[in-house]
GROMACS .gro file of N, CA, C and O in nm:
model
  272
    1UNK      N    1   0.085  -0.118   0.000
    1UNK     CA    2   0.000   0.000   0.000
    1UNK      C    3   0.089   0.124   0.000
    1UNK      O    4   0.180   0.135   0.082
    2UNK      N    5   0.065   0.216  -0.089
    2UNK     CA    6   0.153   0.333  -0.099
    2UNK      C    7   0.132   0.439   0.010
    2UNK      O    8   0.208   0.534   0.018
    3UNK      N    9   0.031   0.426   0.094
    3UNK     CA   10   0.012   0.520   0.204
    3UNK      C   11   0.075   0.460   0.330
    3UNK      O   12   0.038   0.351   0.373
    4UNK      N   13   0.169   0.532   0.387
    4UNK     CA   14   0.241   0.487   0.507
    4UNK      C   15   0.186   0.565   0.627
    4UNK      O   16   0.171   0.686   0.621
    5UNK      N   17   0.160   0.493   0.735
    5UNK     CA   18   0.111   0.553   0.858
    5UNK      C   19   0.229   0.566   0.955
    5UNK      O   20   0.291   0.467   0.991
    6UNK      N   21   0.259   0.688   0.996
    6UNK     CA   22   0.374   0.715   1.081
    6UNK      C   23   0.336   0.749   1.225
    6UNK      O   24   0.404   0.830   1.290
    7UNK      N   25   0.233   0.686   1.276
    7UNK     CA   26   0.193   0.715   1.415
    7UNK      C   27   0.303   0.674   1.512
    7UNK      O   28   0.331   0.745   1.608
    8UNK      N   29   0.368   0.560   1.487
    8UNK     CA   30   0.476   0.515   1.577
    8UNK      C   31   0.589   0.618   1.584
    8UNK      O   32   0.646   0.640   1.690
    9UNK      N   33   0.620   0.679   1.471
    9UNK     CA   34   0.726   0.781   1.467
    9UNK      C   35   0.688   0.899   1.556
    9UNK      O   36   0.767   0.947   1.636
   10UNK      N   37   0.563   0.944   1.541
   10UNK     CA   38   0.518   1.058   1.621
   10UNK      C   39   0.507   1.022   1.769
   10UNK      O   40   0.537   1.106   1.855
   11UNK      N   41   0.465   0.900   1.798
   11UNK     CA   42   0.461   0.856   1.938
   11UNK      C   43   0.601   0.861   2.000
   11UNK      O   44   0.617   0.908   2.113
   12UNK      N   45   0.700   0.815   1.927
   12UNK     CA   46   0.837   0.817   1.977
   12UNK      C   47   0.885   0.960   1.997
   12UNK      O   48   0.949   0.991   2.100
   13UNK      N   49   0.855   1.049   1.903
   13UNK     CA   50   0.897   1.188   1.915
   13UNK      C   51   0.833   1.256   2.035
   13UNK      O   52   0.892   1.343   2.099
   14UNK      N   53   0.710   1.216   2.066
   14UNK     CA   54   0.637   1.276   2.179
   14UNK      C   55   0.657   1.198   2.309
   14UNK      O   56   0.600   1.233   2.412
   15UNK      N   57   0.736   1.091   2.301
   15UNK     CA   58   0.762   1.005   2.418
   15UNK      C   59   0.631   0.960   2.482
   15UNK      O   60   0.611   0.968   2.603
   16UNK      N   61   0.543   0.912   2.397
   16UNK     CA   62   0.411   0.866   2.439
   16UNK      C   63   0.395   0.719   2.398
   16UNK      O   64   0.448   0.678   2.295
   17UNK      N   65   0.322   0.643   2.477
   17UNK     CA   66   0.297   0.503   2.445
   17UNK      C   67   0.165   0.491   2.371
   17UNK      O   68   0.075   0.574   2.386
   18UNK      N   69   0.153   0.384   2.294
   18UNK     CA   70   0.030   0.358   2.218
   18UNK      C   71  -0.090   0.352   2.311
   18UNK      O   72  -0.197   0.403   2.279
   19UNK      N   73  -0.072   0.289   2.425
   19UNK     CA   74  -0.182   0.275   2.522
   19UNK      C   75  -0.234   0.411   2.565
   19UNK      O   76  -0.355   0.433   2.576
   20UNK      N   77  -0.143   0.504   2.589
   20UNK     CA   78  -0.181   0.639   2.631
   20UNK      C   79  -0.258   0.710   2.520
   20UNK      O   80  -0.361   0.775   2.546
   21UNK      N   81  -0.212   0.696   2.396
   21UNK     CA   82  -0.282   0.759   2.283
   21UNK      C   83  -0.421   0.698   2.267
   21UNK      O   84  -0.518   0.770   2.245
   22UNK      N   85  -0.431   0.566   2.280
   22UNK     CA   86  -0.561   0.499   2.268
   22UNK      C   87  -0.658   0.551   2.374
   22UNK      O   88  -0.776   0.574   2.344
   23UNK      N   89  -0.609   0.574   2.495
   23UNK     CA   90  -0.695   0.627   2.601
   23UNK      C   91  -0.741   0.768   2.568
   23UNK      O   92  -0.858   0.802   2.589
   24UNK      N   93  -0.651   0.851   2.517
   24UNK     CA   94  -0.687   0.988   2.481
   24UNK      C   95  -0.793   0.988   2.371
   24UNK      O   96  -0.888   1.066   2.374
   25UNK      N   97  -0.775   0.899   2.272
   25UNK     CA   98  -0.867   0.891   2.159
   25UNK      C   99  -0.996   0.816   2.192
   25UNK      O  100  -1.089   0.814   2.112
   26UNK      N  101  -0.996   0.751   2.308
   26UNK     CA  102  -1.110   0.670   2.352
   26UNK      C  103  -1.139   0.558   2.252
   26UNK      O  104  -1.253   0.534   2.214
   27UNK      N  105  -1.030   0.490   2.211
   27UNK     CA  106  -1.044   0.370   2.127
   27UNK      C  107  -0.963   0.259   2.193
   27UNK      O  108  -0.881   0.284   2.281
   28UNK      N  109  -0.987   0.137   2.149
   28UNK     CA  110  -0.913   0.025   2.207
   28UNK      C  111  -0.771   0.022   2.149
   28UNK      O  112  -0.749   0.067   2.036
   29UNK      N  113  -0.676  -0.030   2.226
   29UNK     CA  114  -0.541  -0.046   2.172
   29UNK      C  115  -0.540  -0.133   2.046
   29UNK      O  116  -0.459  -0.109   1.955
   30UNK      N  117  -0.631  -0.228   2.036
   30UNK     CA  118  -0.638  -0.314   1.917
   30UNK      C  119  -0.676  -0.232   1.794
   30UNK      O  120  -0.619  -0.250   1.686
   31UNK      N  121  -0.772  -0.140   1.809
   31UNK     CA  122  -0.812  -0.056   1.695
   31UNK      C  123  -0.700   0.041   1.656
   31UNK      O  124  -0.679   0.067   1.538
   32UNK      N  125  -0.627   0.091   1.754
   32UNK     CA  126  -0.514   0.178   1.723
   32UNK      C  127  -0.406   0.098   1.649
   32UNK      O  128  -0.347   0.147   1.554
   33UNK      N  129  -0.386  -0.025   1.689
   33UNK     CA  130  -0.288  -0.111   1.622
   33UNK      C  131  -0.325  -0.135   1.476
   33UNK      O  132  -0.237  -0.133   1.388
   34UNK      N  133  -0.452  -0.155   1.450
   34UNK     CA  134  -0.499  -0.174   1.311
   34UNK      C  135  -0.466  -0.051   1.228
   34UNK      O  136  -0.420  -0.062   1.114
   35UNK      N  137  -0.485   0.065   1.285
   35UNK     CA  138  -0.454   0.189   1.213
   35UNK      C  139  -0.303   0.203   1.193
   35UNK      O  140  -0.257   0.234   1.084
   36UNK      N  141  -0.225   0.178   1.298
   36UNK     CA  142  -0.080   0.195   1.291
   36UNK      C  143  -0.017   0.102   1.189
   36UNK      O  144   0.081   0.138   1.125
   37UNK      N  145  -0.069  -0.018   1.175
   37UNK     CA  146  -0.009  -0.115   1.083
   37UNK      C  147  -0.056  -0.097   0.939
   37UNK      O  148  -0.010  -0.168   0.851
   38UNK      N  149  -0.147  -0.003   0.916
   38UNK     CA  150  -0.194   0.023   0.780
   38UNK      C  151  -0.300  -0.075   0.734
   38UNK      O  152  -0.332  -0.081   0.616
   39UNK      N  153  -0.356  -0.153   0.827
   39UNK     CA  154  -0.459  -0.251   0.790
   39UNK      C  155  -0.598  -0.190   0.784
   39UNK      O  156  -0.690  -0.252   0.734
   40UNK      N  157  -0.613  -0.066   0.831
   40UNK     CA  158  -0.742   0.002   0.825
   40UNK      C  159  -0.771   0.040   0.680
   40UNK      O  160  -0.681   0.076   0.605
   41UNK      N  161  -0.896   0.031   0.640
   41UNK     CA  162  -0.934   0.065   0.504
   41UNK      C  163  -0.951   0.215   0.485
   41UNK      O  164  -0.954   0.264   0.374
   42UNK      N  165  -0.962   0.288   0.594
   42UNK     CA  166  -0.979   0.432   0.587
   42UNK      C  167  -0.973   0.493   0.725
   42UNK      O  168  -0.965   0.422   0.825
   43UNK      N  169  -0.977   0.625   0.728
   43UNK     CA  170  -0.978   0.697   0.855
   43UNK      C  171  -1.068   0.819   0.839
   43UNK      O  172  -1.064   0.886   0.735
   44UNK      N  173  -1.148   0.844   0.938
   44UNK     CA  174  -1.235   0.962   0.935
   44UNK      C  175  -1.152   1.085   0.969
   44UNK      O  176  -1.057   1.079   1.046
   45UNK      N  177  -1.191   1.197   0.908
   45UNK     CA  178  -1.122   1.322   0.938
   45UNK      C  179  -1.131   1.355   1.086
   45UNK      O  180  -1.037   1.410   1.144
   46UNK      N  181  -1.241   1.320   1.148
   46UNK     CA  182  -1.259   1.343   1.292
   46UNK      C  183  -1.152   1.269   1.372
   46UNK      O  184  -1.094   1.322   1.466
   47UNK      N  185  -1.125   1.145   1.333
   47UNK     CA  186  -1.022   1.065   1.400
   47UNK      C  187  -0.883   1.120   1.373
   47UNK      O  188  -0.800   1.129   1.464
   48UNK      N  189  -0.858   1.160   1.249
   48UNK     CA  190  -0.730   1.218   1.214
   48UNK      C  191  -0.706   1.347   1.292
   48UNK      O  192  -0.596   1.371   1.342
   49UNK      N  193  -0.810   1.426   1.305
   49UNK     CA  194  -0.800   1.551   1.382
   49UNK      C  195  -0.766   1.521   1.528
   49UNK      O  196  -0.680   1.587   1.587
   50UNK      N  197  -0.830   1.421   1.586
   50UNK     CA  198  -0.805   1.385   1.725
   50UNK      C  199  -0.662   1.336   1.745
   50UNK      O  200  -0.597   1.369   1.845
   51UNK      N  201  -0.612   1.258   1.651
   51UNK     CA  202  -0.474   1.209   1.658
   51UNK      C  203  -0.377   1.327   1.650
   51UNK      O  204  -0.282   1.336   1.729
   52UNK      N  205  -0.401   1.417   1.556
   52UNK     CA  206  -0.315   1.534   1.541
   52UNK      C  207  -0.316   1.621   1.666
   52UNK      O  208  -0.212   1.672   1.709
   53UNK      N  209  -0.431   1.636   1.725
   53UNK     CA  210  -0.443   1.716   1.847
   53UNK      C  211  -0.366   1.650   1.961
   53UNK      O  212  -0.290   1.715   2.032
   54UNK      N  213  -0.383   1.519   1.977
   54UNK     CA  214  -0.318   1.447   2.086
   54UNK      C  215  -0.166   1.445   2.070
   54UNK      O  216  -0.093   1.451   2.169
   55UNK      N  217  -0.119   1.437   1.945
   55UNK     CA  218   0.026   1.429   1.920
   55UNK      C  219   0.087   1.564   1.883
   55UNK      O  220   0.207   1.571   1.857
   56UNK      N  221   0.004   1.668   1.881
   56UNK     CA  222   0.049   1.803   1.846
   56UNK      C  223   0.130   1.800   1.716
   56UNK      O  224   0.247   1.836   1.711
   57UNK      N  225   0.061   1.755   1.610
   57UNK     CA  226   0.127   1.743   1.480
   57UNK      C  227   0.028   1.774   1.368
   57UNK      O  228  -0.088   1.803   1.393
   58UNK      N  229   0.076   1.767   1.246
   58UNK     CA  230  -0.005   1.790   1.127
   58UNK      C  231  -0.037   1.656   1.061
   58UNK      O  232   0.038   1.559   1.079
   59UNK      N  233  -0.145   1.648   0.981
   59UNK     CA  234  -0.178   1.523   0.912
   59UNK      C  235  -0.062   1.468   0.829
   59UNK      O  236  -0.040   1.347   0.823
   60UNK      N  237   0.017   1.557   0.769
   60UNK     CA  238   0.131   1.514   0.690
   60UNK      C  239   0.242   1.449   0.771
   60UNK      O  240   0.327   1.378   0.717
   61UNK      N  241   0.241   1.472   0.902
   61UNK     CA  242   0.338   1.405   0.990
   61UNK      C  243   0.300   1.259   1.012
   61UNK      O  244   0.385   1.177   1.045
   62UNK      N  245   0.173   1.229   0.993
   62UNK     CA  246   0.120   1.095   1.019
   62UNK      C  247   0.105   1.014   0.891
   62UNK      O  248   0.134   0.895   0.888
   63UNK      N  249   0.058   1.078   0.786
   63UNK     CA  250   0.033   1.010   0.659
   63UNK      C  251   0.140   1.045   0.557
   63UNK      O  252   0.175   1.162   0.541
   64UNK      N  253   0.190   0.944   0.488
   64UNK     CA  254   0.293   0.965   0.387
   64UNK      C  255   0.262   0.880   0.265
   64UNK      O  256   0.216   0.766   0.278
   65UNK      N  257   0.285   0.935   0.147
   65UNK     CA  258   0.263   0.863   0.023
   65UNK      C  259   0.397   0.820  -0.035
   65UNK      O  260   0.489   0.901  -0.048
   66UNK      N  261   0.409   0.692  -0.067
   66UNK     CA  262   0.529   0.639  -0.135
   66UNK      C  263   0.482   0.554  -0.252
   66UNK      O  264   0.398   0.466  -0.235
   67UNK      N  265   0.541   0.579  -0.367
   67UNK     CA  266   0.506   0.496  -0.482
   67UNK      C  267   0.558   0.356  -0.462
   67UNK      O  268   0.663   0.335  -0.403
   68UNK      N  269   0.482   0.260  -0.512
   68UNK     CA  270   0.522   0.119  -0.497
   68UNK      C  271   0.626   0.084  -0.598
   68UNK      O  272   0.640   0.137  -0.702
   0.00000   0.00000   0.00000
C-alpha cells in the first residue's frame, strides 16, 4: 500500500505510548494497532483531527505517500 502511517514515529517523538494515545482517543489499543499497521481501510477526518491534536502534529506528519 503506498500510504504509510507514521503514528509510531510521532509517538516516539512525543515520548508517548500507544496505550496512552488509545486512552486519549477513547479507542481500544487493538483498533489503534490496526490503524498503525496500515490494515485500516480508511480513517475519518474526525479521527485524524483527534490524533493530530493528541500528538500536536499535522496530518502530513502521520500520513505519507510512497510509490510502490
